Coordinates of C-alpha atoms in Angstrom, one line a residue:
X24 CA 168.3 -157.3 181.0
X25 CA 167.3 -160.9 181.0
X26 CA 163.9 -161.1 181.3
X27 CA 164.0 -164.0 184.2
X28 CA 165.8 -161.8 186.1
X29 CA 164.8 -160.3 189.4
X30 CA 163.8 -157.0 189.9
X31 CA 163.1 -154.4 193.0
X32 CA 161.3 -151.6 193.1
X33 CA 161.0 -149.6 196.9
X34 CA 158.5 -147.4 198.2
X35 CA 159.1 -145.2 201.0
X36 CA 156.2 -144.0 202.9
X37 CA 157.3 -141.0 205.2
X38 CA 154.8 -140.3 208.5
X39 CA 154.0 -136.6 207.5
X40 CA 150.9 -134.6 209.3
X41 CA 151.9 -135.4 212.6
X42 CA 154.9 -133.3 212.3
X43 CA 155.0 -130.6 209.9
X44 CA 158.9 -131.6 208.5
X45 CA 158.4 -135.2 208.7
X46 CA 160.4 -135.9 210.9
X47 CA 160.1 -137.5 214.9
X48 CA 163.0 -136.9 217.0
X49 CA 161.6 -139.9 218.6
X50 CA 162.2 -142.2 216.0
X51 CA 163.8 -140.1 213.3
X52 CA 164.6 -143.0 211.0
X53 CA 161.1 -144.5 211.4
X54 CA 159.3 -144.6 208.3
X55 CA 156.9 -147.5 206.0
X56 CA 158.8 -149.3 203.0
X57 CA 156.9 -151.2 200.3
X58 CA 159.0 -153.7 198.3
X59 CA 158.1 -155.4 195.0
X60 CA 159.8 -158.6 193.9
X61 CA 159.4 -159.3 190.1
X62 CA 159.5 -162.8 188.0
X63 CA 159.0 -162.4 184.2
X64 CA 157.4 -165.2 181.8
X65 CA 157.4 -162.6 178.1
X66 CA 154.7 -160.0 179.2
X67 CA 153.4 -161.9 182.6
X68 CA 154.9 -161.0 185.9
X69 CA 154.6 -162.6 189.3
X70 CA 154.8 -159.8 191.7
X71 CA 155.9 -160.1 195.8
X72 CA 154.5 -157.2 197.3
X73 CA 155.6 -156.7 200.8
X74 CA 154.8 -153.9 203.4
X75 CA 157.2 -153.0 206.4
X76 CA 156.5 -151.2 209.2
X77 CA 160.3 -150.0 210.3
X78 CA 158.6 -147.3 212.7
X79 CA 159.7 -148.2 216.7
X80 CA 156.7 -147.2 218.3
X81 CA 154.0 -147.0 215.6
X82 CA 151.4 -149.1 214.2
X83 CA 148.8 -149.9 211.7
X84 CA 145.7 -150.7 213.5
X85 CA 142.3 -151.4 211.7
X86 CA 140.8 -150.7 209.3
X87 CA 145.0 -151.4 208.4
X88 CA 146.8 -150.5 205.3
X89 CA 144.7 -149.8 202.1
X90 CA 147.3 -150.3 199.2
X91 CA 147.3 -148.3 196.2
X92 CA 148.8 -147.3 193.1
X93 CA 148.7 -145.5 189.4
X94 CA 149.7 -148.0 186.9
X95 CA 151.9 -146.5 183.9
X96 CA 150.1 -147.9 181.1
X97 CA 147.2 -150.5 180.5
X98 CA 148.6 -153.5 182.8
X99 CA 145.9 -155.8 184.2
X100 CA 145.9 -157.9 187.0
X101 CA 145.1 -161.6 186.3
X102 CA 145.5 -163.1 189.9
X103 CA 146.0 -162.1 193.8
X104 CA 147.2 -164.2 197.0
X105 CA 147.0 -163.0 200.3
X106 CA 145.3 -159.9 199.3
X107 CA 142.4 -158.5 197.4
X108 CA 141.2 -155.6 195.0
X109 CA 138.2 -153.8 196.3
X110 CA 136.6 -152.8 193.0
X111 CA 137.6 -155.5 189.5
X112 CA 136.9 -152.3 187.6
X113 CA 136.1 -152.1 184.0
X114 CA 137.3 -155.6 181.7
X115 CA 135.3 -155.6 179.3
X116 CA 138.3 -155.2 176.7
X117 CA 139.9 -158.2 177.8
X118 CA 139.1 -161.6 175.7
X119 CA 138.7 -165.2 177.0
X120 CA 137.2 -167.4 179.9
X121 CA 140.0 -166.2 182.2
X122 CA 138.4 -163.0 184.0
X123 CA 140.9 -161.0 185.8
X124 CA 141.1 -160.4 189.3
X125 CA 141.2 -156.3 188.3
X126 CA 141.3 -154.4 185.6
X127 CA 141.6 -150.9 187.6
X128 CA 143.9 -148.0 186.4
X129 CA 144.4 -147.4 190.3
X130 CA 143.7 -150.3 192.2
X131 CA 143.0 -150.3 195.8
X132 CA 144.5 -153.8 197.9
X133 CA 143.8 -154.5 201.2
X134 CA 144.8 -157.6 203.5
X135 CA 142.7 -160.7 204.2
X136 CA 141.2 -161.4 207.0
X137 CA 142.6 -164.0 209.9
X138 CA 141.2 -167.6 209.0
X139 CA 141.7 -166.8 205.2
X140 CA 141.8 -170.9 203.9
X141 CA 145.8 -172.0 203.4
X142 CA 145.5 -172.0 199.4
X143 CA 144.7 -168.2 199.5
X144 CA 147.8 -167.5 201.8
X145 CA 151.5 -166.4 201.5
X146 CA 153.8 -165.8 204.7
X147 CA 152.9 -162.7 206.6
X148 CA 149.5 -162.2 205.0
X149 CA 145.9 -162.2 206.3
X150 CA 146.3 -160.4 209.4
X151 CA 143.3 -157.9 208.2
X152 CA 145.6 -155.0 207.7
X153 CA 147.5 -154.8 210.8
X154 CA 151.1 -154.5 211.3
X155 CA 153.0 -154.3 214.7
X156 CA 155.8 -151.7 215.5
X157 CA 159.1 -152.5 214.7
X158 CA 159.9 -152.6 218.8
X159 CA 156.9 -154.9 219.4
X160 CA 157.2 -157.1 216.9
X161 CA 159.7 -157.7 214.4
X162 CA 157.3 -160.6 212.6
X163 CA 153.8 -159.4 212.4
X164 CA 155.6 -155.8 211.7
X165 CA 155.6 -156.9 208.0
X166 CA 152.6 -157.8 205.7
X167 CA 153.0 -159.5 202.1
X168 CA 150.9 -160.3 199.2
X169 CA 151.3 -161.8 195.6
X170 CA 149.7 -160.9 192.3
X171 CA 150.0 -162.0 188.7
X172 CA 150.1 -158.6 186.4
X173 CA 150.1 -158.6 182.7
X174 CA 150.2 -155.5 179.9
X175 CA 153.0 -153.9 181.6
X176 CA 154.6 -151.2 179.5
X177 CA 158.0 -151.3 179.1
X178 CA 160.2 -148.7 180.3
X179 CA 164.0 -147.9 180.3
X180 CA 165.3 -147.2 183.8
X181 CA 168.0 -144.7 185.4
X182 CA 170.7 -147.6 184.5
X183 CA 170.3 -148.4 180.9
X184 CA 167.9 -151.6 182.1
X185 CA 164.9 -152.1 180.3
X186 CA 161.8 -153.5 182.1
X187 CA 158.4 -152.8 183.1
X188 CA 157.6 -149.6 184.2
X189 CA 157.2 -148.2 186.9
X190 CA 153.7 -147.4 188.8
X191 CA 153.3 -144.1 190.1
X192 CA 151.2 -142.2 193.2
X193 CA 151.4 -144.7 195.5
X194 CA 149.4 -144.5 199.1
X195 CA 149.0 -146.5 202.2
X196 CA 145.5 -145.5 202.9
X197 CA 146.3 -144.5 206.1
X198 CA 145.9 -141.0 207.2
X199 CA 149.0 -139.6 208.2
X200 CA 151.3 -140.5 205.2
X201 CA 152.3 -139.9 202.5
X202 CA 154.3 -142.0 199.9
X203 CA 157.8 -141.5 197.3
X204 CA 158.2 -142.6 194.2
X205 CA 159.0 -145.8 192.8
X206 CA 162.9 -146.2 192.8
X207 CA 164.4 -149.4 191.1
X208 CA 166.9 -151.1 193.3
X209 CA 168.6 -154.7 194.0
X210 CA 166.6 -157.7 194.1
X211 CA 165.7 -159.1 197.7
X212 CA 166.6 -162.3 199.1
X213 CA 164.5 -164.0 201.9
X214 CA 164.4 -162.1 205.3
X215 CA 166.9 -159.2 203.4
X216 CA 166.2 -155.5 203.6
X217 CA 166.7 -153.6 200.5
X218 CA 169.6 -151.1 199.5
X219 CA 167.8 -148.4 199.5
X220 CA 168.8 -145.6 196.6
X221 CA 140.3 -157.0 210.2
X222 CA 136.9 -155.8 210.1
X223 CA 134.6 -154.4 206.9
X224 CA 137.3 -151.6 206.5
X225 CA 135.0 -148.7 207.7
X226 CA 136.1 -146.9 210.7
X227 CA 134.0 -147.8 213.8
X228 CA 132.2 -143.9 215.7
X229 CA 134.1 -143.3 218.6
X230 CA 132.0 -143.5 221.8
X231 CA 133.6 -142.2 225.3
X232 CA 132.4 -143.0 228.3
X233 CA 131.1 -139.1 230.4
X234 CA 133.9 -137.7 231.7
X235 CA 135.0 -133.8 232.8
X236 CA 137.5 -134.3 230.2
X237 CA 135.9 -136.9 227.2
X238 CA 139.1 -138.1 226.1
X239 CA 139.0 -142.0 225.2
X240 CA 142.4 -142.8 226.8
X241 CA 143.7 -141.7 229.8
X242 CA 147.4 -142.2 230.9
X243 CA 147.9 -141.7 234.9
X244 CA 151.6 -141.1 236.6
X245 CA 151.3 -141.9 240.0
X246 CA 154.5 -141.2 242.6
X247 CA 153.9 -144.1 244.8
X248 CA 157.0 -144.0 247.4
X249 CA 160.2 -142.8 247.7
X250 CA 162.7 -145.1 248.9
X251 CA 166.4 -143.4 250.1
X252 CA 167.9 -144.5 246.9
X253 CA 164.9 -145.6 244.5
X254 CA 161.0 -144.3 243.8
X255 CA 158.1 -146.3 242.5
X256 CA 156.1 -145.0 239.6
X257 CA 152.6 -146.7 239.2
X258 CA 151.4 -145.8 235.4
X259 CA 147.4 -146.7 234.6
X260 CA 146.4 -146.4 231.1
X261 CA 142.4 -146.0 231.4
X262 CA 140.1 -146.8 228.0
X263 CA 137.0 -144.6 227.9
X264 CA 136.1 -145.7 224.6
X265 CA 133.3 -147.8 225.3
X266 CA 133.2 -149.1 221.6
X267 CA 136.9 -150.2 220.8
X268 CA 139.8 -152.4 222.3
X269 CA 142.9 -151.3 221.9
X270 CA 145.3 -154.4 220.8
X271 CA 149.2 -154.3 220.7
X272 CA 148.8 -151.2 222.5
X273 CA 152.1 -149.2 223.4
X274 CA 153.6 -145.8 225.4
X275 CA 156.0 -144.1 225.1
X276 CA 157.1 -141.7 227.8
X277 CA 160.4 -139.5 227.9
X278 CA 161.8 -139.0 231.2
X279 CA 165.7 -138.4 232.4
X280 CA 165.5 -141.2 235.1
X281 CA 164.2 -144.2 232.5
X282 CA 167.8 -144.5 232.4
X283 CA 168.0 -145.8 235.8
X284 CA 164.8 -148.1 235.4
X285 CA 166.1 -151.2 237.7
X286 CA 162.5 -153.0 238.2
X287 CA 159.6 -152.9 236.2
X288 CA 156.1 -155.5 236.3
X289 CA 153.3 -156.4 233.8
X290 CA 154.9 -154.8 230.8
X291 CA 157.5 -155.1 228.3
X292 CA 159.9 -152.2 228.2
X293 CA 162.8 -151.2 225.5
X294 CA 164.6 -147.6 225.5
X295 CA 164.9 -146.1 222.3
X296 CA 166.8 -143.2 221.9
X297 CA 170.1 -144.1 223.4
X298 CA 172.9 -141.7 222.8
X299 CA 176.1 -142.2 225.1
X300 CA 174.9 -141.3 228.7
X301 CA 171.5 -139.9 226.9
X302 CA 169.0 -142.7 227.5
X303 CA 165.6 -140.9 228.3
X304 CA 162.9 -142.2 226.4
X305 CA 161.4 -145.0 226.0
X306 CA 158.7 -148.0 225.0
X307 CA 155.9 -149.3 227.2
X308 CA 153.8 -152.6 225.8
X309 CA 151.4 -155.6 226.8
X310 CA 152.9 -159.0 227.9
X311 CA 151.3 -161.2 224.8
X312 CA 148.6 -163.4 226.8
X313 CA 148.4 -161.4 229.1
X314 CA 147.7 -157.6 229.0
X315 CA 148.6 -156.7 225.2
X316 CA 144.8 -155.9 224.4
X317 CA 143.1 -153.1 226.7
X318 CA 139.4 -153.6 226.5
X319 CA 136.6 -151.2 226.1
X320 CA 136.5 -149.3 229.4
X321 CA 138.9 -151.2 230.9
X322 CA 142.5 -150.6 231.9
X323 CA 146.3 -152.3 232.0
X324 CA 148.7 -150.3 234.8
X325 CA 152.7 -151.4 235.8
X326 CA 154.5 -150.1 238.6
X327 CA 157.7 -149.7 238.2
X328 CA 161.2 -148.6 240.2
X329 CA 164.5 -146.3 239.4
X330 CA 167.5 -145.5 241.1
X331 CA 168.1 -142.1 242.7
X332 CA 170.6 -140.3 240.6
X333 CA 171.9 -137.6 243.1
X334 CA 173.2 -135.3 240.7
X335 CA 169.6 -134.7 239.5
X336 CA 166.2 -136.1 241.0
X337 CA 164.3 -133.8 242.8
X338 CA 160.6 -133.7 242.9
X339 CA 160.0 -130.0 242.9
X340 CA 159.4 -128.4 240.0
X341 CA 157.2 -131.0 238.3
X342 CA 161.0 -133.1 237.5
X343 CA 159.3 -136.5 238.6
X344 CA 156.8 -136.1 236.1
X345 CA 157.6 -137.2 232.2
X346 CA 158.5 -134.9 229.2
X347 CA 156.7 -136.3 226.2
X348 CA 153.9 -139.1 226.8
X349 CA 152.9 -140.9 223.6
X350 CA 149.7 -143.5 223.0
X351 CA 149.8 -145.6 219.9
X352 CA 152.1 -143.1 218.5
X353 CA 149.9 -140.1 219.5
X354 CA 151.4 -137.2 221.6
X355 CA 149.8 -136.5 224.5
X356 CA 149.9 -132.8 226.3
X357 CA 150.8 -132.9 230.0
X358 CA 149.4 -130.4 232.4
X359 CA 151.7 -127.3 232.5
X360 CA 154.4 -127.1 234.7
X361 CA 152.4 -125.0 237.2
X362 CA 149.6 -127.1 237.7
X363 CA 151.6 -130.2 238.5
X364 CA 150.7 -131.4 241.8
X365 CA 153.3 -130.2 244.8
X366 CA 154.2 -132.3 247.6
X367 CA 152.2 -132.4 250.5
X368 CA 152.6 -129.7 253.2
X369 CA 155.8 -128.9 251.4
X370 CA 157.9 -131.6 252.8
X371 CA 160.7 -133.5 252.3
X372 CA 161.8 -135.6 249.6
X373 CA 161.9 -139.3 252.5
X374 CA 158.6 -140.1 251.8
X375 CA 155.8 -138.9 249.1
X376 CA 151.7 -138.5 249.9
X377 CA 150.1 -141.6 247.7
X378 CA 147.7 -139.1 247.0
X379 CA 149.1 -135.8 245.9
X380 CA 151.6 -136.3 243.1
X381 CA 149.5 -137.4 240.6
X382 CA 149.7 -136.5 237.0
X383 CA 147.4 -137.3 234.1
X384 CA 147.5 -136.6 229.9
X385 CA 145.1 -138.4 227.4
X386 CA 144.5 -137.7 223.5
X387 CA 141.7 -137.7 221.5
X388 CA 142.2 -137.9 217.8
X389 CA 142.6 -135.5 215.9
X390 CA 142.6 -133.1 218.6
X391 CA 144.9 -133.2 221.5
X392 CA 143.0 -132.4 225.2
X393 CA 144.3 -131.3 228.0
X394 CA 143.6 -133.3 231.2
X395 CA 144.5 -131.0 234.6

């Protein structure tokens, strides 16, 4: 292998405690991919380091990713852009002026803060750790950093190649997932996905405002009116926690008649499980400017109309109420079916009681709570 040639090694970080098999029939392919992009000079590498977030409806929110990683022998790493070690560790081996940026056997990076000065930057760095969903945004979805890494012991890969080798027991530092090992694959180009084979960092105390239920987010289905061949849904998403905003917020909600969604105002919308005529579930968000941050004890609500489709709707039975509702990629439990709300004096479909069919779910992490 010549030793200016580039090199790829992938991570794959798979969301796991959330659902025991690790896997979300939401988004079944969702998952977190870490790439490194290698130049050699003899023993000195420049390293790309990039983290993507190819989950639909999940993100990183702060603290944000904590980066880490076992290195396979002694390597050392003399410089970082875009990012930053938390601890330099031990260098007292090393000789010279030149003190290195970390001389850690398992180094912990994290992001850079927004307003980092340009001659500490790369693209898609400093953003304090955050990463959008895939669905929200394709660009702030990915984070990337650059270090210069010396030492590294040479290995001789799966191929016959010989070249540095490879890290092991990698992590995200978020809870939730967990990470693969390090597989050597093509080299990256620009914008390419590979062939696969803000804040101090400390969590902030949850504080809810009182409430019979003392869950810090509420989501509210409201069955406004129904129209002879259309209904209108008003949705309110309610913060309780009286200590955090929620930014780039999102909602998923499963229900058979988000196929028929014709009007829909103050959020973004995009389906995402579409399977021939199966198109049931899909992906609420903020309008950037606008309503894409929900403040402490404040709220963000859309209304929002479908089409009738006669072979189905009804609103007995608790049908006009979703399947699934998820916040920030957290499932929240809706009331069971017999304490949905019924329709008022049991009458007719024409015209629904602003007042009666009313559903609400919340979460509160780790737990899930029951709102009825």
């Amino acid at each position: 292998m010549d030793v200016d040639q580039l090199i790829l090694f992938v991570f794959v970080c798979c969301l796991s405690s959330r659902f025991a098999d690790a896997y979300d029939p939401v988004d079944p392919n969702g998952n977190i991919i870490i790439n490194w992009d290698f130049q050699s000079i003899e023993n000195v590498y420049t390293v790309m380091v990039s983290v993507h977030n190819h989950q639909l409806y999940r993100h990183i929110e702060q603290p944000g990713w904590r980066l880490s990683w076992r290195w396979a022998g002694n390597e050392i790493i003399w410089g970082m852009t875009g990012a930053e070690a938390t601890e330099q560790g031990d260098c007292h081996r090393i000789r010279g002026a030149t003190r290195p940026h970390c001389c850690e056997k398992q180094p912990v990076i994290v992001d850079l803060p927004p307003g980092t000065p340009y001659n500490n930057q790369v693209s898609s760095c400093c953003r304090g750790g955050v990463l959008s969903s895939l669905t929200q945004n394709n660009r702030t979805s990915t984070a990337a950093f650059q270090m210069v890494v010396g030492g590294f012991r040479r290995a001789t890969y799966h191929d016959g190649d010989r070249g540095p080798a490879l890290p092991s027991r990698f992590g995200v530092g978020v809870p939730g997932y967990s990470c693969s090992n390090a597989t050597k694959v093509n080299a990256t180009s620009e914008g390419e996905k590979p062939e696969l084979p803000a804040g101090d960092g400390e969590a902030v105390a949850p504080v809810f405002r009182c409430t019979d239920h003392m869950c810090p987010v509420r989501v509210h289905w409201h069955v406004k009116i129904s129209y002879r061949e259309y209904w209108r849904v008003k949705v309110t998403i309610t913060n309780y926690n009286q200590v955090k905003n929620y930014s780039d917020w999102n909602l998923v909600v499963q229900h058979p008649n988000l196929r028929s969604l014709t009007q829909l105002f103050s959020f973004n919308y995009q389906p995402l499980i579409e399977y021939g005529t199966l198109n049931d579930t899909g992906m609420f968000w903020g309008i950037q400017y606008y309503n894409e941050m929900m403040l402490q004890d404040g709220n963000v609500q859309t209304e929002m109309i479908l089409k009738k489709d006669k072979s189905d709707f009804t609103f007995s039975g608790g049908w006009a109420f979703p399947r699934r509702v998820y916040f920030d990629g957290h499932e929240c439990v809706m009331p069971p079916p017999d304490q949905y709300p019924l329709l008022p004096n049991g009458g007719p479909d024409s015209r629904v009681s602003a007042a009666q069919l009313i559903a609400s779910s919340c979460f509160l992490l780790p737990f899930i709570f029951l709102i009825v």
